[in-house]
């Protein structure tokens, strides 16, 4: 199976805009290296479809449903940005990305995704236009899932650097993620006395009824069914966020005795 057929069959809105350009260059480089410049008809079809498609800025206002491939390539692009945020590519972070791909996609698709990821990482990516495309075209639960994955990458070497935090914060802002949602997801990767409150997006002055309401709200927000349209391969991360919300609530139940 060619790279263009593998990724092209699952792509929707990300054929166009800055993400389409990044992926097109990465796929083209891979095909060149594998075929010594021979033509891949499926790549040509992908490029033709991309040219015939309007850019993300001129799409109708109704947001199209994000397909599995759209989420995947968005993840690949943003992961390549975060993994270089501290000025180097740590092998543990690369191993984490590879393992996540294996968990989500299986060996064959993961190998292809990782090859594409390495080619994307060689590019100088402008973060803002990429994120604005994602913000306009991707639903909010899927964008939350992207932020969760990016923190997982940053934490893979055991420590989230200040530069990585700044980069993910910048990405979250461009993606239209609120500061409370950002802090909630960030708290899932740190150990501190008030993490449970941050995950539930409340402060320590909250009443027990406030805690219960917050739990119901966050459980609904992070429920895995919110990203069911991305395919089963992308639901594991959503299930992890959901478990973190449950654990935060159970911790406060124990501490407060209700």
PDB file of N, CA and C in Angstrom, residues 39-120:
ATOM      1  N   UNK A  39       6.832   8.112 -10.442  1.00  0.00           N
ATOM      2  CA  UNK A  39       5.541   8.704 -10.133  1.00  0.00           C
ATOM      3  C   UNK A  39       4.661   7.738  -9.364  1.00  0.00           C
ATOM      4  N   UNK A  40       3.945   8.264  -8.422  1.00  0.00           N
ATOM      5  CA  UNK A  40       2.949   7.511  -7.681  1.00  0.00           C
ATOM      6  C   UNK A  40       1.596   8.066  -8.080  1.00  0.00           C
ATOM      7  N   UNK A  41       0.770   7.311  -8.822  1.00  0.00           N
ATOM      8  CA  UNK A  41      -0.491   7.844  -9.294  1.00  0.00           C
ATOM      9  C   UNK A  41      -1.421   8.268  -8.173  1.00  0.00           C
ATOM     10  N   UNK A  42      -1.340   7.605  -7.036  1.00  0.00           N
ATOM     11  CA  UNK A  42      -2.216   7.974  -5.938  1.00  0.00           C
ATOM     12  C   UNK A  42      -1.801   9.290  -5.313  1.00  0.00           C
ATOM     13  N   UNK A  43      -0.490   9.562  -5.311  1.00  0.00           N
ATOM     14  CA  UNK A  43      -0.040  10.857  -4.842  1.00  0.00           C
ATOM     15  C   UNK A  43      -0.539  11.939  -5.773  1.00  0.00           C
ATOM     16  N   UNK A  44      -0.462  11.677  -7.081  1.00  0.00           N
ATOM     17  CA  UNK A  44      -0.968  12.639  -8.042  1.00  0.00           C
ATOM     18  C   UNK A  44      -2.448  12.908  -7.848  1.00  0.00           C
ATOM     19  N   UNK A  45      -3.199  11.846  -7.535  1.00  0.00           N
ATOM     20  CA  UNK A  45      -4.627  12.006  -7.271  1.00  0.00           C
ATOM     21  C   UNK A  45      -4.836  12.864  -6.038  1.00  0.00           C
ATOM     22  N   UNK A  46      -4.013  12.624  -4.988  1.00  0.00           N
ATOM     23  CA  UNK A  46      -4.130  13.415  -3.774  1.00  0.00           C
ATOM     24  C   UNK A  46      -3.861  14.886  -4.047  1.00  0.00           C
ATOM     25  N   UNK A  47      -2.801  15.155  -4.845  1.00  0.00           N
ATOM     26  CA  UNK A  47      -2.456  16.534  -5.151  1.00  0.00           C
ATOM     27  C   UNK A  47      -3.541  17.196  -5.982  1.00  0.00           C
ATOM     28  N   UNK A  48      -4.124  16.425  -6.921  1.00  0.00           N
ATOM     29  CA  UNK A  48      -5.193  16.966  -7.743  1.00  0.00           C
ATOM     30  C   UNK A  48      -6.391  17.327  -6.898  1.00  0.00           C
ATOM     31  N   UNK A  49      -6.736  16.445  -5.958  1.00  0.00           N
ATOM     32  CA  UNK A  49      -7.863  16.707  -5.079  1.00  0.00           C
ATOM     33  C   UNK A  49      -7.588  17.919  -4.209  1.00  0.00           C
ATOM     34  N   UNK A  50      -6.324  18.063  -3.765  1.00  0.00           N
ATOM     35  CA  UNK A  50      -5.967  19.202  -2.934  1.00  0.00           C
ATOM     36  C   UNK A  50      -6.118  20.509  -3.696  1.00  0.00           C
ATOM     37  N   UNK A  51      -5.684  20.519  -4.995  1.00  0.00           N
ATOM     38  CA  UNK A  51      -5.794  21.729  -5.791  1.00  0.00           C
ATOM     39  C   UNK A  51      -7.246  22.083  -6.051  1.00  0.00           C
ATOM     40  N   UNK A  52      -8.083  21.063  -6.191  1.00  0.00           N
ATOM     41  CA  UNK A  52      -9.480  21.309  -6.480  1.00  0.00           C
ATOM     42  C   UNK A  52     -10.287  21.689  -5.257  1.00  0.00           C
ATOM     43  N   UNK A  53      -9.695  21.620  -4.116  1.00  0.00           N
ATOM     44  CA  UNK A  53     -10.379  21.881  -2.857  1.00  0.00           C
ATOM     45  C   UNK A  53     -10.051  23.292  -2.385  1.00  0.00           C
ATOM     46  N   UNK A  54     -11.044  24.004  -1.897  1.00  0.00           N
ATOM     47  CA  UNK A  54     -10.778  25.346  -1.403  1.00  0.00           C
ATOM     48  C   UNK A  54      -9.968  25.255  -0.116  1.00  0.00           C
ATOM     49  N   UNK A  55      -9.252  26.325   0.221  1.00  0.00           N
ATOM     50  CA  UNK A  55      -8.450  26.306   1.432  1.00  0.00           C
ATOM     51  C   UNK A  55      -9.345  26.389   2.653  1.00  0.00           C
ATOM     52  N   UNK A  56      -8.755  26.143   3.813  1.00  0.00           N
ATOM     53  CA  UNK A  56      -9.553  26.104   5.031  1.00  0.00           C
ATOM     54  C   UNK A  56     -10.172  27.442   5.358  1.00  0.00           C
ATOM     55  N   UNK A  57      -9.588  28.533   4.883  1.00  0.00           N
ATOM     56  CA  UNK A  57     -10.119  29.849   5.194  1.00  0.00           C
ATOM     57  C   UNK A  57     -11.401  30.161   4.431  1.00  0.00           C
ATOM     58  N   UNK A  58     -11.630  29.448   3.332  1.00  0.00           N
ATOM     59  CA  UNK A  58     -12.803  29.729   2.524  1.00  0.00           C
ATOM     60  C   UNK A  58     -13.831  28.606   2.582  1.00  0.00           C
ATOM     61  N   UNK A  59     -13.675  27.675   3.512  1.00  0.00           N
ATOM     62  CA  UNK A  59     -14.649  26.614   3.685  1.00  0.00           C
ATOM     63  C   UNK A  59     -15.952  27.191   4.230  1.00  0.00           C
ATOM     64  N   UNK A  60     -17.092  26.513   3.984  1.00  0.00           N
ATOM     65  CA  UNK A  60     -18.350  26.960   4.591  1.00  0.00           C
ATOM     66  C   UNK A  60     -18.220  27.000   6.112  1.00  0.00           C
ATOM     67  N   UNK A  61     -19.040  27.802   6.742  1.00  0.00           N
ATOM     68  CA  UNK A  61     -18.928  27.987   8.181  1.00  0.00           C
ATOM     69  C   UNK A  61     -19.230  26.715   8.954  1.00  0.00           C
ATOM     70  N   UNK A  62     -20.102  25.848   8.403  1.00  0.00           N
ATOM     71  CA  UNK A  62     -20.402  24.608   9.106  1.00  0.00           C
ATOM     72  C   UNK A  62     -19.170  23.730   9.166  1.00  0.00           C
ATOM     73  N   UNK A  63     -18.805  23.326  10.385  1.00  0.00           N
ATOM     74  CA  UNK A  63     -17.583  22.551  10.561  1.00  0.00           C
ATOM     75  C   UNK A  63     -17.805  21.115  10.096  1.00  0.00           C
ATOM     76  N   UNK A  64     -16.964  20.629   9.161  1.00  0.00           N
ATOM     77  CA  UNK A  64     -17.093  19.235   8.736  1.00  0.00           C
ATOM     78  C   UNK A  64     -16.610  18.301   9.824  1.00  0.00           C
ATOM     79  N   UNK A  65     -17.094  17.069   9.804  1.00  0.00           N
ATOM     80  CA  UNK A  65     -16.656  16.119  10.810  1.00  0.00           C
ATOM     81  C   UNK A  65     -15.193  15.752  10.584  1.00  0.00           C
ATOM     82  N   UNK A  66     -14.439  15.770  11.665  1.00  0.00           N
ATOM     83  CA  UNK A  66     -13.031  15.398  11.597  1.00  0.00           C
ATOM     84  C   UNK A  66     -12.908  13.889  11.429  1.00  0.00           C
ATOM     85  N   UNK A  67     -12.202  13.467  10.394  1.00  0.00           N
ATOM     86  CA  UNK A  67     -11.982  12.055  10.172  1.00  0.00           C
ATOM     87  C   UNK A  67     -10.719  11.604  10.906  1.00  0.00           C
ATOM     88  N   UNK A  68     -10.563  10.298  11.015  1.00  0.00           N
ATOM     89  CA  UNK A  68      -9.413   9.729  11.699  1.00  0.00           C
ATOM     90  C   UNK A  68      -8.109  10.260  11.115  1.00  0.00           C
ATOM     91  N   UNK A  69      -8.023  10.335   9.792  1.00  0.00           N
ATOM     92  CA  UNK A  69      -6.800  10.812   9.146  1.00  0.00           C
ATOM     93  C   UNK A  69      -6.521  12.277   9.416  1.00  0.00           C
ATOM     94  N   UNK A  70      -7.576  13.095   9.490  1.00  0.00           N
ATOM     95  CA  UNK A  70      -7.402  14.511   9.808  1.00  0.00           C
ATOM     96  C   UNK A  70      -6.780  14.673  11.195  1.00  0.00           C
ATOM     97  N   UNK A  71      -7.302  13.908  12.158  1.00  0.00           N
ATOM     98  CA  UNK A  71      -6.750  13.967  13.509  1.00  0.00           C
ATOM     99  C   UNK A  71      -5.313  13.464  13.513  1.00  0.00           C
ATOM    100  N   UNK A  72      -5.071  12.396  12.782  1.00  0.00           N
ATOM    101  CA  UNK A  72      -3.740  11.790  12.777  1.00  0.00           C
ATOM    102  C   UNK A  72      -2.681  12.752  12.262  1.00  0.00           C
ATOM    103  N   UNK A  73      -2.940  13.382  11.121  1.00  0.00           N
ATOM    104  CA  UNK A  73      -1.918  14.274  10.570  1.00  0.00           C
ATOM    105  C   UNK A  73      -1.779  15.544  11.405  1.00  0.00           C
ATOM    106  N   UNK A  74      -2.870  16.006  12.009  1.00  0.00           N
ATOM    107  CA  UNK A  74      -2.769  17.155  12.916  1.00  0.00           C
ATOM    108  C   UNK A  74      -1.880  16.809  14.095  1.00  0.00           C
ATOM    109  N   UNK A  75      -2.062  15.610  14.612  1.00  0.00           N
ATOM    110  CA  UNK A  75      -1.257  15.125  15.723  1.00  0.00           C
ATOM    111  C   UNK A  75       0.216  15.025  15.325  1.00  0.00           C
ATOM    112  N   UNK A  76       0.484  14.497  14.142  1.00  0.00           N
ATOM    113  CA  UNK A  76       1.856  14.353  13.672  1.00  0.00           C
ATOM    114  C   UNK A  76       2.548  15.712  13.577  1.00  0.00           C
ATOM    115  N   UNK A  77       1.832  16.693  13.029  1.00  0.00           N
ATOM    116  CA  UNK A  77       2.426  18.021  12.844  1.00  0.00           C
ATOM    117  C   UNK A  77       2.702  18.681  14.191  1.00  0.00           C
ATOM    118  N   UNK A  78       1.713  18.690  15.082  1.00  0.00           N
ATOM    119  CA  UNK A  78       1.894  19.358  16.376  1.00  0.00           C
ATOM    120  C   UNK A  78       2.894  18.622  17.256  1.00  0.00           C
ATOM    121  N   UNK A  79       2.909  17.292  17.176  1.00  0.00           N
ATOM    122  CA  UNK A  79       3.893  16.527  17.956  1.00  0.00           C
ATOM    123  C   UNK A  79       5.306  16.864  17.522  1.00  0.00           C
ATOM    124  N   UNK A  80       5.501  17.069  16.235  1.00  0.00           N
ATOM    125  CA  UNK A  80       6.835  17.404  15.736  1.00  0.00           C
ATOM    126  C   UNK A  80       7.293  18.768  16.249  1.00  0.00           C
ATOM    127  N   UNK A  81       6.337  19.657  16.502  1.00  0.00           N
ATOM    128  CA  UNK A  81       6.667  20.982  17.050  1.00  0.00           C
ATOM    129  C   UNK A  81       7.064  20.864  18.529  1.00  0.00           C
ATOM    130  N   UNK A  82       6.263  20.137  19.302  1.00  0.00           N
ATOM    131  CA  UNK A  82       6.513  20.024  20.737  1.00  0.00           C
ATOM    132  C   UNK A  82       7.810  19.283  21.023  1.00  0.00           C
ATOM    133  N   UNK A  83       8.080  18.259  20.257  1.00  0.00           N
ATOM    134  CA  UNK A  83       9.251  17.431  20.531  1.00  0.00           C
ATOM    135  C   UNK A  83      10.550  18.195  20.283  1.00  0.00           C
ATOM    136  N   UNK A  84      10.467  19.311  19.569  1.00  0.00           N
ATOM    137  CA  UNK A  84      11.652  20.137  19.331  1.00  0.00           C
ATOM    138  C   UNK A  84      11.649  21.414  20.174  1.00  0.00           C
ATOM    139  N   UNK A  85      10.663  21.546  21.071  1.00  0.00           N
ATOM    140  CA  UNK A  85      10.502  22.790  21.821  1.00  0.00           C
ATOM    141  C   UNK A  85      11.683  23.101  22.726  1.00  0.00           C
ATOM    142  N   UNK A  86      12.332  22.049  23.240  1.00  0.00           N
ATOM    143  CA  UNK A  86      13.473  22.283  24.139  1.00  0.00           C
ATOM    144  C   UNK A  86      14.803  22.254  23.396  1.00  0.00           C
ATOM    145  N   UNK A  87      14.743  22.352  22.057  1.00  0.00           N
ATOM    146  CA  UNK A  87      15.951  22.454  21.259  1.00  0.00           C
ATOM    147  C   UNK A  87      16.598  21.138  20.889  1.00  0.00           C
ATOM    148  N   UNK A  88      15.983  20.033  21.275  1.00  0.00           N
ATOM    149  CA  UNK A  88      16.550  18.729  20.929  1.00  0.00           C
ATOM    150  C   UNK A  88      15.434  17.700  20.844  1.00  0.00           C
ATOM    151  N   UNK A  89      15.746  16.573  20.198  1.00  0.00           N
ATOM    152  CA  UNK A  89      14.802  15.474  20.124  1.00  0.00           C
ATOM    153  C   UNK A  89      15.301  14.354  21.033  1.00  0.00           C
ATOM    154  N   UNK A  90      14.687  14.235  22.190  1.00  0.00           N
ATOM    155  CA  UNK A  90      15.079  13.208  23.146  1.00  0.00           C
ATOM    156  C   UNK A  90      14.592  11.851  22.649  1.00  0.00           C
ATOM    157  N   UNK A  91      15.446  10.846  22.748  1.00  0.00           N
ATOM    158  CA  UNK A  91      15.096   9.517  22.259  1.00  0.00           C
ATOM    159  C   UNK A  91      13.884   8.953  22.992  1.00  0.00           C
ATOM    160  N   UNK A  92      13.747   9.284  24.277  1.00  0.00           N
ATOM    161  CA  UNK A  92      12.597   8.795  25.033  1.00  0.00           C
ATOM    162  C   UNK A  92      11.288   9.378  24.497  1.00  0.00           C
ATOM    163  N   UNK A  93      11.345  10.634  24.067  1.00  0.00           N
ATOM    164  CA  UNK A  93      10.157  11.241  23.480  1.00  0.00           C
ATOM    165  C   UNK A  93       9.831  10.599  22.137  1.00  0.00           C
ATOM    166  N   UNK A  94      10.858  10.347  21.339  1.00  0.00           N
ATOM    167  CA  UNK A  94      10.640   9.657  20.059  1.00  0.00           C
ATOM    168  C   UNK A  94      10.079   8.263  20.291  1.00  0.00           C
ATOM    169  N   UNK A  95      10.607   7.562  21.298  1.00  0.00           N
ATOM    170  CA  UNK A  95      10.105   6.227  21.620  1.00  0.00           C
ATOM    171  C   UNK A  95       8.650   6.292  22.074  1.00  0.00           C
ATOM    172  N   UNK A  96       8.306   7.354  22.825  1.00  0.00           N
ATOM    173  CA  UNK A  96       6.923   7.511  23.272  1.00  0.00           C
ATOM    174  C   UNK A  96       5.997   7.694  22.078  1.00  0.00           C
ATOM    175  N   UNK A  97       6.399   8.546  21.139  1.00  0.00           N
ATOM    176  CA  UNK A  97       5.583   8.770  19.948  1.00  0.00           C
ATOM    177  C   UNK A  97       5.393   7.460  19.189  1.00  0.00           C
ATOM    178  N   UNK A  98       6.482   6.728  18.985  1.00  0.00           N
ATOM    179  CA  UNK A  98       6.399   5.456  18.273  1.00  0.00           C
ATOM    180  C   UNK A  98       5.467   4.481  18.999  1.00  0.00           C
ATOM    181  N   UNK A  99       5.602   4.409  20.338  1.00  0.00           N
ATOM    182  CA  UNK A  99       4.775   3.477  21.107  1.00  0.00           C
ATOM    183  C   UNK A  99       3.303   3.872  21.051  1.00  0.00           C
ATOM    184  N   UNK A 100       3.037   5.177  21.101  1.00  0.00           N
ATOM    185  CA  UNK A 100       1.650   5.623  20.989  1.00  0.00           C
ATOM    186  C   UNK A 100       1.064   5.254  19.634  1.00  0.00           C
ATOM    187  N   UNK A 101       1.867   5.406  18.590  1.00  0.00           N
ATOM    188  CA  UNK A 101       1.400   5.017  17.266  1.00  0.00           C
ATOM    189  C   UNK A 101       1.117   3.520  17.213  1.00  0.00           C
ATOM    190  N   UNK A 102       2.008   2.730  17.828  1.00  0.00           N
ATOM    191  CA  UNK A 102       1.799   1.278  17.860  1.00  0.00           C
ATOM    192  C   UNK A 102       0.513   0.925  18.596  1.00  0.00           C
ATOM    193  N   UNK A 103       0.279   1.597  19.731  1.00  0.00           N
ATOM    194  CA  UNK A 103      -0.928   1.331  20.506  1.00  0.00           C
ATOM    195  C   UNK A 103      -2.190   1.701  19.743  1.00  0.00           C
ATOM    196  N   UNK A 104      -2.124   2.793  19.003  1.00  0.00           N
ATOM    197  CA  UNK A 104      -3.308   3.285  18.308  1.00  0.00           C
ATOM    198  C   UNK A 104      -3.558   2.586  16.978  1.00  0.00           C
ATOM    199  N   UNK A 105      -2.485   2.353  16.220  1.00  0.00           N
ATOM    200  CA  UNK A 105      -2.645   1.990  14.818  1.00  0.00           C
ATOM    201  C   UNK A 105      -2.210   0.580  14.450  1.00  0.00           C
ATOM    202  N   UNK A 106      -1.488  -0.107  15.336  1.00  0.00           N
ATOM    203  CA  UNK A 106      -0.919  -1.378  14.932  1.00  0.00           C
ATOM    204  C   UNK A 106       0.408  -1.161  14.215  1.00  0.00           C
ATOM    205  N   UNK A 107       1.156  -2.238  14.009  1.00  0.00           N
ATOM    206  CA  UNK A 107       2.544  -2.130  13.560  1.00  0.00           C
ATOM    207  C   UNK A 107       2.686  -1.483  12.186  1.00  0.00           C
ATOM    208  N   UNK A 108       1.911  -1.940  11.191  1.00  0.00           N
ATOM    209  CA  UNK A 108       2.103  -1.440   9.824  1.00  0.00           C
ATOM    210  C   UNK A 108       1.781   0.040   9.714  1.00  0.00           C
ATOM    211  N   UNK A 109       0.610   0.427  10.196  1.00  0.00           N
ATOM    212  CA  UNK A 109       0.233   1.833  10.108  1.00  0.00           C
ATOM    213  C   UNK A 109       1.137   2.692  10.978  1.00  0.00           C
ATOM    214  N   UNK A 110       1.538   2.180  12.141  1.00  0.00           N
ATOM    215  CA  UNK A 110       2.419   2.941  13.030  1.00  0.00           C
ATOM    216  C   UNK A 110       3.764   3.207  12.378  1.00  0.00           C
ATOM    217  N   UNK A 111       4.311   2.218  11.692  1.00  0.00           N
ATOM    218  CA  UNK A 111       5.599   2.408  11.010  1.00  0.00           C
ATOM    219  C   UNK A 111       5.496   3.490   9.949  1.00  0.00           C
ATOM    220  N   UNK A 112       4.407   3.487   9.214  1.00  0.00           N
ATOM    221  CA  UNK A 112       4.211   4.507   8.182  1.00  0.00           C
ATOM    222  C   UNK A 112       4.046   5.883   8.819  1.00  0.00           C
ATOM    223  N   UNK A 113       3.261   5.931   9.895  1.00  0.00           N
ATOM    224  CA  UNK A 113       3.040   7.207  10.573  1.00  0.00           C
ATOM    225  C   UNK A 113       4.349   7.766  11.130  1.00  0.00           C
ATOM    226  N   UNK A 114       5.196   6.902  11.688  1.00  0.00           N
ATOM    227  CA  UNK A 114       6.439   7.371  12.279  1.00  0.00           C
ATOM    228  C   UNK A 114       7.414   7.854  11.208  1.00  0.00           C
ATOM    229  N   UNK A 115       7.437   7.183  10.066  1.00  0.00           N
ATOM    230  CA  UNK A 115       8.273   7.660   8.956  1.00  0.00           C
ATOM    231  C   UNK A 115       7.815   9.032   8.490  1.00  0.00           C
ATOM    232  N   UNK A 116       6.502   9.198   8.400  1.00  0.00           N
ATOM    233  CA  UNK A 116       5.965  10.490   8.007  1.00  0.00           C
ATOM    234  C   UNK A 116       6.288  11.544   9.058  1.00  0.00           C
ATOM    235  N   UNK A 117       6.166  11.164  10.319  1.00  0.00           N
ATOM    236  CA  UNK A 117       6.466  12.074  11.429  1.00  0.00           C
ATOM    237  C   UNK A 117       7.904  12.575  11.357  1.00  0.00           C
ATOM    238  N   UNK A 118       8.842  11.676  11.080  1.00  0.00           N
ATOM    239  CA  UNK A 118      10.249  12.081  11.011  1.00  0.00           C
ATOM    240  C   UNK A 118      10.495  13.049   9.859  1.00  0.00           C
ATOM    241  N   UNK A 119       9.778  12.869   8.753  1.00  0.00           N
ATOM    242  CA  UNK A 119       9.928  13.801   7.635  1.00  0.00           C
ATOM    243  C   UNK A 119       9.281  15.150   7.935  1.00  0.00           C
ATOM    244  N   UNK A 120       8.179  15.121   8.655  1.00  0.00           N
ATOM    245  CA  UNK A 120       7.544  16.369   9.071  1.00  0.00           C
ATOM    246  C   UNK A 120       8.470  17.134  10.009  1.00  0.00           C
TER     247      UNK A 120
END
